[in-house]
Coordinates of C-alpha atoms and ligand atoms in Angstrom, one line a residue:
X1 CA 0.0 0.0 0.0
X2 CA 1.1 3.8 -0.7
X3 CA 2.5 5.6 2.3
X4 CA 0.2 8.6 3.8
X5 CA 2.1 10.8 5.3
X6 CA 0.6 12.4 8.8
X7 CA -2.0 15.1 7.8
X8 CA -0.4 17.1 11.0
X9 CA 1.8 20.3 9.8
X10 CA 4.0 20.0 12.2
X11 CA 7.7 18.5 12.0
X12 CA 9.2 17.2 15.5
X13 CA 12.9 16.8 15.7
X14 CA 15.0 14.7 18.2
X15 CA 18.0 15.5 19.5
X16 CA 19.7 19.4 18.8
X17 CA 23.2 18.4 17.7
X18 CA 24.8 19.0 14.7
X19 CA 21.8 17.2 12.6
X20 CA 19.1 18.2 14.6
X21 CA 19.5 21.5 14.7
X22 CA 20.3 21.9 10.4
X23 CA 17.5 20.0 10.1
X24 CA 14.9 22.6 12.2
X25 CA 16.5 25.6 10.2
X26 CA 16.2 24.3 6.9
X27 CA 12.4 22.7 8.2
X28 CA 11.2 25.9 9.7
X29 CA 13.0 28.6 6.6
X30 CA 10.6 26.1 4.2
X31 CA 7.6 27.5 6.7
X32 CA 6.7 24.6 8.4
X33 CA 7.0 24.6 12.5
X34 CA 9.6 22.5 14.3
X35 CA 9.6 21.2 17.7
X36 CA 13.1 20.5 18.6
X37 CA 13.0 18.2 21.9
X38 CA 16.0 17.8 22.8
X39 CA 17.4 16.4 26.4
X40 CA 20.2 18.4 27.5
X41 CA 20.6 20.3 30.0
X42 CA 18.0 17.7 32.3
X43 CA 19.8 14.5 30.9
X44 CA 23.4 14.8 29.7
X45 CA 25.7 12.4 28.0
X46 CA 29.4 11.6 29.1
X47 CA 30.6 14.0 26.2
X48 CA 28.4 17.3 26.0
X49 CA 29.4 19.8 28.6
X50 CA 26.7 22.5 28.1
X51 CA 22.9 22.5 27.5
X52 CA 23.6 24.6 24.5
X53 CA 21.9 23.0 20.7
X54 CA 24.8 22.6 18.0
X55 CA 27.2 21.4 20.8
X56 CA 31.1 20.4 19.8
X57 CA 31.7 17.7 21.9
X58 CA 35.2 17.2 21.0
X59 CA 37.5 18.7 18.4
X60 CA 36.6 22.0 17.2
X61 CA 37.4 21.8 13.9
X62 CA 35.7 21.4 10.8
X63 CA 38.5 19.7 9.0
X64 CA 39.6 21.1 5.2
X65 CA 37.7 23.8 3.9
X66 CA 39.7 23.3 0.6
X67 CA 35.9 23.0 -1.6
X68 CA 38.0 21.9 -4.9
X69 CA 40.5 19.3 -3.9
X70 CA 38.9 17.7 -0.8
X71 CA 35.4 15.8 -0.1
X72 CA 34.7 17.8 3.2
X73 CA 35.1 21.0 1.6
X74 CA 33.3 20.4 -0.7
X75 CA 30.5 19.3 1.6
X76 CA 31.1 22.8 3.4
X77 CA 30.9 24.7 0.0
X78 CA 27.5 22.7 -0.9
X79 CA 25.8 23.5 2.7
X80 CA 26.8 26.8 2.6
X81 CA 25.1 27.0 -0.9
X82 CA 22.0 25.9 0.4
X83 CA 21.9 28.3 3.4
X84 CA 23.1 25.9 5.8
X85 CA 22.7 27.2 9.9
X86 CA 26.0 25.0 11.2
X87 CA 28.2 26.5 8.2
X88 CA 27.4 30.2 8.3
X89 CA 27.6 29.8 12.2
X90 CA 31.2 28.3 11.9
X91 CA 32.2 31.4 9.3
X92 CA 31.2 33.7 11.9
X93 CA 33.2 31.8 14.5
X94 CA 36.1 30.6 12.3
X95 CA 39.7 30.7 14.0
X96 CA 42.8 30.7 12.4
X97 CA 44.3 27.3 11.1
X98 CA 45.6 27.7 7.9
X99 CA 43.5 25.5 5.1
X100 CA 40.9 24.2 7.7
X101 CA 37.9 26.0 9.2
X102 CA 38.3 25.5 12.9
X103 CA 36.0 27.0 15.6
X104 CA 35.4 28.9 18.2
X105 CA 33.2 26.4 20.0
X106 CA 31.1 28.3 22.4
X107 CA 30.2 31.6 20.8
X108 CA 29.3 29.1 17.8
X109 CA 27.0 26.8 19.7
X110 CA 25.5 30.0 22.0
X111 CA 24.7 31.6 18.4
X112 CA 23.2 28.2 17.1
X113 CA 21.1 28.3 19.8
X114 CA 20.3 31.8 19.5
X115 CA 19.7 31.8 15.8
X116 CA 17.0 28.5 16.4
X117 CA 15.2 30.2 19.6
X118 CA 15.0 33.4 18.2
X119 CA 13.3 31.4 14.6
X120 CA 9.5 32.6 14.9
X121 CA 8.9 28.9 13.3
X122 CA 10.8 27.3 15.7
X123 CA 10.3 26.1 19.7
X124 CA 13.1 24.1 22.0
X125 CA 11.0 21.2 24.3
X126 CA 13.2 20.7 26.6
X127 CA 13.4 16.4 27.9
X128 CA 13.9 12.8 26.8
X129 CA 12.3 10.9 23.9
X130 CA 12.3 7.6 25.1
X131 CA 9.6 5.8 22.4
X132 CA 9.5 5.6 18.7
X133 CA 6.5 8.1 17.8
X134 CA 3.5 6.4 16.4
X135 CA 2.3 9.3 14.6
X136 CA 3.4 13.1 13.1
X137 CA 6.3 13.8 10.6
X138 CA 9.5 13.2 12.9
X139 CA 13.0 13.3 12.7
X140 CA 15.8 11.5 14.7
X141 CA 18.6 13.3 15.2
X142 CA 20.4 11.6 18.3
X143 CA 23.8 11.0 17.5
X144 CA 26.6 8.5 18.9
X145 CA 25.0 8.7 22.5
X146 CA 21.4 8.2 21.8
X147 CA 19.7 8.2 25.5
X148 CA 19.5 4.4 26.5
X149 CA 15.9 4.1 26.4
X150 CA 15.4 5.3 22.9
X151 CA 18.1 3.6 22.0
X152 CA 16.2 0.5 23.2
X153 CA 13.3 1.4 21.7
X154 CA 15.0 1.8 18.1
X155 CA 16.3 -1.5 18.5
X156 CA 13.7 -3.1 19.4
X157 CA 12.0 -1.7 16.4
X158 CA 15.1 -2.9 14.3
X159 CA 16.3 -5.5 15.6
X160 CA 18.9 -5.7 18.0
X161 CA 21.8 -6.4 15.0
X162 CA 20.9 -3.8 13.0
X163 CA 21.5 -0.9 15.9
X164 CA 25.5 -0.8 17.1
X165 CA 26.4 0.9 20.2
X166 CA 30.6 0.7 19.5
X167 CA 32.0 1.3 16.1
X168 CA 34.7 -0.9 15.6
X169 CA 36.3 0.4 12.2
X170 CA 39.0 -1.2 10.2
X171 CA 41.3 1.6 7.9
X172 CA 39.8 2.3 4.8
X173 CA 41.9 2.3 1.5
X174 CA 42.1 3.9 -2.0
X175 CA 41.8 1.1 -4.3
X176 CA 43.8 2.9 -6.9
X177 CA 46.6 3.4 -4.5
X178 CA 47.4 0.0 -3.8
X179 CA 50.1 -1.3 -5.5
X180 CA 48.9 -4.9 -7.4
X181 CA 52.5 -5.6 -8.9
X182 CA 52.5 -6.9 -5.2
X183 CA 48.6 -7.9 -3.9
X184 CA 46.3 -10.0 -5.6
X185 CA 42.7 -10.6 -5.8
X186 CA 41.9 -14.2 -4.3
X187 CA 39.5 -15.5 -1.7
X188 CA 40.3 -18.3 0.5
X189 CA 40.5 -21.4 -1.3
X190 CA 38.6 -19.9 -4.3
X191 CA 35.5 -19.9 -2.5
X192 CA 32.4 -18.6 -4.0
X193 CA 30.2 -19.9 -6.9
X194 CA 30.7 -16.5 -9.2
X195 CA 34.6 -15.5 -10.3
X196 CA 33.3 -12.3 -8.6
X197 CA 32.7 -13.7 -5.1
X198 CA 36.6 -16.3 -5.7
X199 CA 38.1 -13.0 -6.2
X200 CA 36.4 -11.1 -3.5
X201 CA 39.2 -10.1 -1.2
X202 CA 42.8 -8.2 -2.1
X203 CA 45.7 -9.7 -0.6
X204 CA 48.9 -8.6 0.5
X205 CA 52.0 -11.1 1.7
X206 CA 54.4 -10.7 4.2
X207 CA 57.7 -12.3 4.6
X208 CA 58.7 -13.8 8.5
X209 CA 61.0 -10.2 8.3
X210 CA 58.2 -7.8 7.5
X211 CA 55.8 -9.4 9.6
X212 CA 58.1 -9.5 12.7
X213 CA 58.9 -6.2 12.0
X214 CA 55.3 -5.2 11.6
X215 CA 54.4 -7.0 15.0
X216 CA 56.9 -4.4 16.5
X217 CA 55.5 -1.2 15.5
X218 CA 52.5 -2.4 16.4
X219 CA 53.2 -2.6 20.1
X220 CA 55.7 0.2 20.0
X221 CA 52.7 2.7 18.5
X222 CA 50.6 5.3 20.3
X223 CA 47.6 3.7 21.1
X224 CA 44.6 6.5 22.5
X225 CA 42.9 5.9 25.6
X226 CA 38.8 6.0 26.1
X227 CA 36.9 8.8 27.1
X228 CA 35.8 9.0 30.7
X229 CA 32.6 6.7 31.0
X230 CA 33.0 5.5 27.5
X231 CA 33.0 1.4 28.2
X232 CA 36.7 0.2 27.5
X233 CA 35.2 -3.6 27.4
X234 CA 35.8 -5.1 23.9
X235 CA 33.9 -7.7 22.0
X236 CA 36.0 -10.7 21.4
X237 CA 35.0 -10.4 18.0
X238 CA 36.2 -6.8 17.6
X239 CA 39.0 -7.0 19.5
X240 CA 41.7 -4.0 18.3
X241 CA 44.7 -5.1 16.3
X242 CA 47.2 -4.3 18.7
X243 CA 45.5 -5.7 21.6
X244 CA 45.6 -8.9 19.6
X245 CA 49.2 -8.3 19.5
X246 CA 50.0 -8.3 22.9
X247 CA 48.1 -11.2 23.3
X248 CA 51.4 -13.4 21.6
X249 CA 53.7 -12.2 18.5
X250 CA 51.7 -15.2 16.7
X251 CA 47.7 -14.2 17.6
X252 CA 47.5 -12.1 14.2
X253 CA 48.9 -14.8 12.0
X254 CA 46.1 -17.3 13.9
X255 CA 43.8 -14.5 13.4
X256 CA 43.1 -11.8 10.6
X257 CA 46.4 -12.1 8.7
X258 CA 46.8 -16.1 8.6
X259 CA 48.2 -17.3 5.4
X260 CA 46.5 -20.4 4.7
X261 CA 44.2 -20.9 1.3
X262 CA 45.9 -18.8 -1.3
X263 CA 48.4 -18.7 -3.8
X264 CA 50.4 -15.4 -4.6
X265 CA 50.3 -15.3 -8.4
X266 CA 53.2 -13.0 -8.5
X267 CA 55.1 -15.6 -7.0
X268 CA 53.5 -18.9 -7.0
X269 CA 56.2 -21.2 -5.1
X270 CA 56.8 -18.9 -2.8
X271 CA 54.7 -19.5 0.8
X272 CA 53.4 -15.9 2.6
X273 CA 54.4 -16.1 6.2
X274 CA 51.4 -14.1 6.7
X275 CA 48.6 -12.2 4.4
X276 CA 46.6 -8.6 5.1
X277 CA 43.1 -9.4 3.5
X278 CA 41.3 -6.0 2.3
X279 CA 37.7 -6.7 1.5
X280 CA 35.3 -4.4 -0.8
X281 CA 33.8 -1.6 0.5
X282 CA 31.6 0.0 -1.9
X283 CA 29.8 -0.9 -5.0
X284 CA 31.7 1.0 -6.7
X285 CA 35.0 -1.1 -5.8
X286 CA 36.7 2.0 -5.5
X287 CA 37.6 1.9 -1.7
X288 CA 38.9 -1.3 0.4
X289 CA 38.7 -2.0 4.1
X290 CA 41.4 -4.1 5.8
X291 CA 40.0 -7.1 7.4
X292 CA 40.0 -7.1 11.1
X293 CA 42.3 -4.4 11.7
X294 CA 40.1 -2.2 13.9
X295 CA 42.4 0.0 16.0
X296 CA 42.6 2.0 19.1
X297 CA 46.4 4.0 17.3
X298 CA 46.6 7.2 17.3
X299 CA 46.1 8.4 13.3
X300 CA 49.6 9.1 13.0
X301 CA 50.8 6.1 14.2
X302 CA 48.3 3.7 12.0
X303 CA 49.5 5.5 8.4
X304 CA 53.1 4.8 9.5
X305 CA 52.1 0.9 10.3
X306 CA 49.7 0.2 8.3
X307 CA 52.1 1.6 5.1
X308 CA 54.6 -0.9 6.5
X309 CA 52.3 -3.8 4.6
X310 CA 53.5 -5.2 0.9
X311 CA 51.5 -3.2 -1.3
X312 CA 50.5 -0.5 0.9
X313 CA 53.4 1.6 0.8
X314 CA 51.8 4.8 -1.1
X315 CA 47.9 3.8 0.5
X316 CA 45.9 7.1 0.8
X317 CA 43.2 6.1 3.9
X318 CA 39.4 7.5 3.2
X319 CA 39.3 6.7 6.4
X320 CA 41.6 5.2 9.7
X321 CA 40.5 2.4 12.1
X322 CA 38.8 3.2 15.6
X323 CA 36.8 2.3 18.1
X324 CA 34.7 4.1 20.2
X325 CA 31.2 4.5 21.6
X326 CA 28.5 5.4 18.6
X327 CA 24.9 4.1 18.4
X328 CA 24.4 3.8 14.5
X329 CA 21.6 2.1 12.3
X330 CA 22.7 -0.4 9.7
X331 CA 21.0 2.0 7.0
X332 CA 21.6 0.5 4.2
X333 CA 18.7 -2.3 5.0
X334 CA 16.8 -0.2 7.3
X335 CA 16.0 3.4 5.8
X336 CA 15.2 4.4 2.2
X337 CA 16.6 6.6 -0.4
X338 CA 14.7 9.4 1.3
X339 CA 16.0 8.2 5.2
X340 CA 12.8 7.1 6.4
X341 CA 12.5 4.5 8.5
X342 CA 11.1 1.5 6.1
X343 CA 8.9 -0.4 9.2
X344 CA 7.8 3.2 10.7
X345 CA 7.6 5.6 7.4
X346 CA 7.0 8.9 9.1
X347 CA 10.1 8.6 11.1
X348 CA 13.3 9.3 9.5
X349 CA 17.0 9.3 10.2
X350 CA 19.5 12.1 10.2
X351 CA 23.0 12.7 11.6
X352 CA 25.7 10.3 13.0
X353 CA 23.4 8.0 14.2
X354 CA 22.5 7.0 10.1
X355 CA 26.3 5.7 10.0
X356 CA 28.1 9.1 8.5
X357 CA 30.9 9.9 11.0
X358 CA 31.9 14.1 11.7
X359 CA 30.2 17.4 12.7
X360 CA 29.7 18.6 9.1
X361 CA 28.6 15.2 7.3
X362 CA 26.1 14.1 10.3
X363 CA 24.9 18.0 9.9
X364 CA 24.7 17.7 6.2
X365 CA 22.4 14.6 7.0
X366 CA 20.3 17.1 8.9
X367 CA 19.8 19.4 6.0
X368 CA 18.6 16.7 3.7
X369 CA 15.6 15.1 6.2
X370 CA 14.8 18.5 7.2
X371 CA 14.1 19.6 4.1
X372 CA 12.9 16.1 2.9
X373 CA 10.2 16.1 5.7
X374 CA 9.4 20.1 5.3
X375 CA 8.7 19.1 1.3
X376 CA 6.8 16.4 2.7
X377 CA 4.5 18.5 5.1
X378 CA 3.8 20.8 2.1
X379 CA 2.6 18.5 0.2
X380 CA 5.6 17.4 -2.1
X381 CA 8.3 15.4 -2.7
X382 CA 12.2 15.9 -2.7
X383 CA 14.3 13.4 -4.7
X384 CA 17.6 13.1 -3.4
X385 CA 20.5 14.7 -4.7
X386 CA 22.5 13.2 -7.3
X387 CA 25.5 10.9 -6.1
X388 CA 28.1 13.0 -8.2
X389 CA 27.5 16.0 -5.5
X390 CA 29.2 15.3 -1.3
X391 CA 25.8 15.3 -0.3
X392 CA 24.5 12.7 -2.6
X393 CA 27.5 10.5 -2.7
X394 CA 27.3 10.4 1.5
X395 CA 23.4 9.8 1.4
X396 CA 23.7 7.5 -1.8
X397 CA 26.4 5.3 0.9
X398 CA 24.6 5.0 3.9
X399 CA 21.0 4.2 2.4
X400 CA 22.2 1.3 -0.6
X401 CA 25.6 1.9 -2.0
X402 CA 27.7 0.3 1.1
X403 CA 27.9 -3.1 1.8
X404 CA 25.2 -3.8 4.9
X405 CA 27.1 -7.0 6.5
X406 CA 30.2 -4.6 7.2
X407 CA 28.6 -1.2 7.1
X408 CA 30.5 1.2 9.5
X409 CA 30.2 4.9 9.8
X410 CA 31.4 7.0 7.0
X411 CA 33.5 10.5 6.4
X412 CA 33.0 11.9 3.1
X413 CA 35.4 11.2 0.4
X414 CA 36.1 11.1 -3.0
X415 CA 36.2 7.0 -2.9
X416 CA 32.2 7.5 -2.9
X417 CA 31.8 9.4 -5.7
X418 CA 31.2 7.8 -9.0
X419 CA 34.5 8.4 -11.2
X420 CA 34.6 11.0 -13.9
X421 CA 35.8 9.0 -17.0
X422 CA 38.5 9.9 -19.3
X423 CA 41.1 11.4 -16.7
X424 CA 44.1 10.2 -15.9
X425 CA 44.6 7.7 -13.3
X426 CA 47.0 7.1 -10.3
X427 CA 48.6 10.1 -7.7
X428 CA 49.9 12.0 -11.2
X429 CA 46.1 12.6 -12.1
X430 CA 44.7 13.1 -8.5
X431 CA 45.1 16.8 -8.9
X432 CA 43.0 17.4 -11.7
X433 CA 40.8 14.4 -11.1
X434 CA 39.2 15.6 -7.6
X435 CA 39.0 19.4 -9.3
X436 CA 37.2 17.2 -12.0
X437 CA 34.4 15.6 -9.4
X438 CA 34.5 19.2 -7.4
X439 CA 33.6 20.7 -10.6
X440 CA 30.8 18.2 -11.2
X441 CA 29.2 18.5 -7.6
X442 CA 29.4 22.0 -7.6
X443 CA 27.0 22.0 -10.8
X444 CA 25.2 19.2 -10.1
X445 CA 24.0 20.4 -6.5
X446 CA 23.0 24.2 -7.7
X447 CA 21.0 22.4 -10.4
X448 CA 18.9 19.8 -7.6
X449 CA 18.7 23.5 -4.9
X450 CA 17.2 25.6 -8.0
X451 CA 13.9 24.2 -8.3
X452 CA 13.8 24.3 -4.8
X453 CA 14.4 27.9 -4.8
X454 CA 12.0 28.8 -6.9
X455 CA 9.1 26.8 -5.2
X456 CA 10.0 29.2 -2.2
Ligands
FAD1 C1 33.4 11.3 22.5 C2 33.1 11.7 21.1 C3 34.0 12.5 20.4 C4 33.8 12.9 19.1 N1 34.7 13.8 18.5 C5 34.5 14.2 17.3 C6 35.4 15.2 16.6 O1 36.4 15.5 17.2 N2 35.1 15.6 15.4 C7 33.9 15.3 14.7 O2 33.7 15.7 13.6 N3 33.1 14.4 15.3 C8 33.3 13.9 16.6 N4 32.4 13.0 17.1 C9 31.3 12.6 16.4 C10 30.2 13.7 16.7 O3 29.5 13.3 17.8 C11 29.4 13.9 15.6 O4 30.2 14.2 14.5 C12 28.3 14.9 15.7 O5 28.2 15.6 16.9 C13 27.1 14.2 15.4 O6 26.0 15.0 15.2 P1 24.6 14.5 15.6 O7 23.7 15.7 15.4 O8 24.3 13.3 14.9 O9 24.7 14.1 17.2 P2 25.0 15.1 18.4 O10 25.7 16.3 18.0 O11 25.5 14.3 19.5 O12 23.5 15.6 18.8 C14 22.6 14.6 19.3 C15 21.7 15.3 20.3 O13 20.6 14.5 20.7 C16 20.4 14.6 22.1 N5 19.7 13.4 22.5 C17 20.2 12.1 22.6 N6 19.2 11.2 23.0 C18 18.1 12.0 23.1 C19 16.8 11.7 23.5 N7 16.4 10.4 23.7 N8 15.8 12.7 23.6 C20 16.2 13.9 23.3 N9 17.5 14.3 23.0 C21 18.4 13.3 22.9 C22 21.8 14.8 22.6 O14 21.8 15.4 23.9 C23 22.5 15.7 21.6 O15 22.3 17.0 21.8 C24 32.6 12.6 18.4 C25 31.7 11.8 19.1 C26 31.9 11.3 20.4 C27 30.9 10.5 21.1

């Protein structure tokens, strides 16, 4: 049967964070009335520190504001096109740091707050959600610390495996800078009834030398600690790289790195004394996760190990491994093209909580449900944007385009978008490649905003 929306006007949001509160300004500029409810300051979270909406809870930056050579400049360049309340806040509270746009983090969240009270289309409801509304146009905007109870609610709506509470993320690498004079493509013992499927994973050998050697820096690198009240219990089956290290120089290659069920091509007669598996990533085949190697190093520390692998010696990351506390949906099988909830259609998803990973992407999430749901309210409907803009390549991800068994939370990056043919290849071409794709989004996203501008 069709889906009726709510006849009710009015769009609630959860939660006032990054998402949250994009998603009331670009609701309520559209004419439609938000309610943002929103817990703080009567129930906090081990990370806020105010009561304040638009809250930093960590770093205060807003990473590269470079909009033609990097992803999340780009995605800053294309929310600031569409009148975006977290990016013209940060320009009025931008600090020096050379090519990024960091923050000033209070004056930006005290004028967030100001700029959403003072909306006439706006109100603040202050308290916890704790159910899954039945009814009304909603939003869920909750972020990496969701309130328990809601967060029980959600999964008990989805289904306990289709709601993390840790993100355990392996590195994430550029396929085109892996060098395949030296890995393969092979699955274990050629399993899989499609060539496809046999040649699933990307392999890279290691002599008794490099891995030795490997197994050092690994226990020699800067690991971070967990944040205060942030659970420092690991699953077994997530269990960080390096802890598995410590555990006996031999764990990995018994673990994620043992050798056994394949043949290195490049040199058939010769026996790995261990392998690093990389597994798909995207439809697009364009990015590579390394199997198992979830991490609690310090960023620094993980590019100068990981590059220590055979055939990783130039890898550019579109992402490094972590682990930390995050509640996120497995989106991909659980919200549609348009981030609604598929069992509870009038709900819909929007920030970190959908599996994107920063300030500006899980905001970016907020300005396409808000102004999903306001189109809905007023009687329309918004097709997504296209995946050749930031916006469109993160929603494009999360709702279909990553794989759901591994799905983990996602930055922006140019690994999502879908290539622009007839450039050159490899680090010469990266230059004019990304300009390429930034060039493309740029026109692309004005094109999906205009008809939207002139329906205002
Ligand atoms: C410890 C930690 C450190 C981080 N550091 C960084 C960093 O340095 N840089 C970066 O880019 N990202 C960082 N992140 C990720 C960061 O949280 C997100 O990038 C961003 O804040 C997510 O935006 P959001 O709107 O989805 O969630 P949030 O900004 O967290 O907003 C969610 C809001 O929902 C409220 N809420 C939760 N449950 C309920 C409920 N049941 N009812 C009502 N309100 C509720 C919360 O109080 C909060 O205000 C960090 C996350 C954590 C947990």
């Amino acid at each position: 049967m069709p889906y009726i929306p709510p006849m009710t006007k009015i769009l609630h949001i959860v939660g006032g964070g990054m998402a949250g509160s994009e998603a009331a300004w670009q609701g309520a500029n559209m004419g439609v009335q938000v309610v943002i409810h929103e817990m703080r300051p009567k129930v906090g979270t081990f990370a806020h520190q105010t009561g304040l909406l638009g809250e930093m809870v960590c770093s205060n930056s807003f990473r590269s504001d470079d909009s033609e050579q990097n992803a999340v400049g780009l995605l800053h360049w294309e929310m600031r096109a569409a009148n975006g309340l977290i990016m013209q806040t940060a320009d009025k509270h931008r600090l020096p740091a050379g090519g990024a746009l960091a923050v000033d983090r209070d004056p930006f969240a005290q004028s967030v707050t100001d700029a959403l009270r003072a909306h006439p289309n706006i109100s603040v409801e202050y308290g916890e959600i704790t159910a899954l509304p039945d009814d009304g146009h909603w939003i869920i905007a909750t972020g990496p610390l969701t309130s328990t109870a809601l967060g029980q609610a959600i999964s008990k709506e989805t289904g306990a495996e289709a709601l993390a509470f840790f993100d355990a993320i392996a590195p994430i690498v550029y396929f085109d800078s892996i060098d395949m004079d030296q890995a393969w493509m092979q699955s274990r013992y050629d399993k899989g009834e499609t060539e496809e499927e046999r040649t699933a994973y990307l392999n890279c050998p290691m002599t008794k030398q490099q891995y030795e050697d490997f197994i050092d820096a690994l226990l020699a690198a800067d690991k971070t600690e967990f944040h205060e009240g942030e659970t420092a219990g690991y699953f077994d089956g997530c269990l960080p790289i390096e802890v598995m290290a410590e555990r006996g120089r031999e764990t990995l290659r018994h673990g994620p790195m043992k050798p056994v069920g394949l043949t290195n091509p490049h040199h058939p007669d010769v026996k790995a004394h261990a392998v690093v598996q990389l597994r798909r990533d995207n439809k697009l085949g364009t990015l590579y996760n390394i199997v198992g190697f979830q991490t609690k190093m310090k960023y620094g520390a993980q590019a100068d190990v990981f590059k220590r692998i055979p055939g990783l010696e130039n890898a550019r990351f579109a992402r490094l491994g972590g682990i930390h506390r995050n509640t996120f949906l497995n989106s991909p099988t659980l919200l549609t093209a348009d981030m609604r909830l598929k069992s509870r259609p009038n709900v819909r998803f929007a920030g970190q909580i959908t599996g994107v990973e920063g300030y500006v992407e899980s905001a970016a999430m907020g300005l396409l449900a808000g102004r999903a749901a306001a189109t809905e309210i007023l009687g329309g409907s918004l097709d997504m944007p296209p995946a050749t803009t930031a916006m469109g390549a993160l929603i494009t991800h999360i709702t279909g385009g990553a794989e759901a068994k591994t799905f983990q939370p996602m930055n922006v990056n140019f690994g999502l978008f879908p290539p622009v043919e007839g450039l050159r290849g490899g680090r010469r071409g990266r230059k004019d490649r990304y300009k390429a794709y930034t060039d493309r989004a740029k026109a692309d996203w004005q094109a999906w905003l205009a008809p939207q501008a002139a329906a205002a």
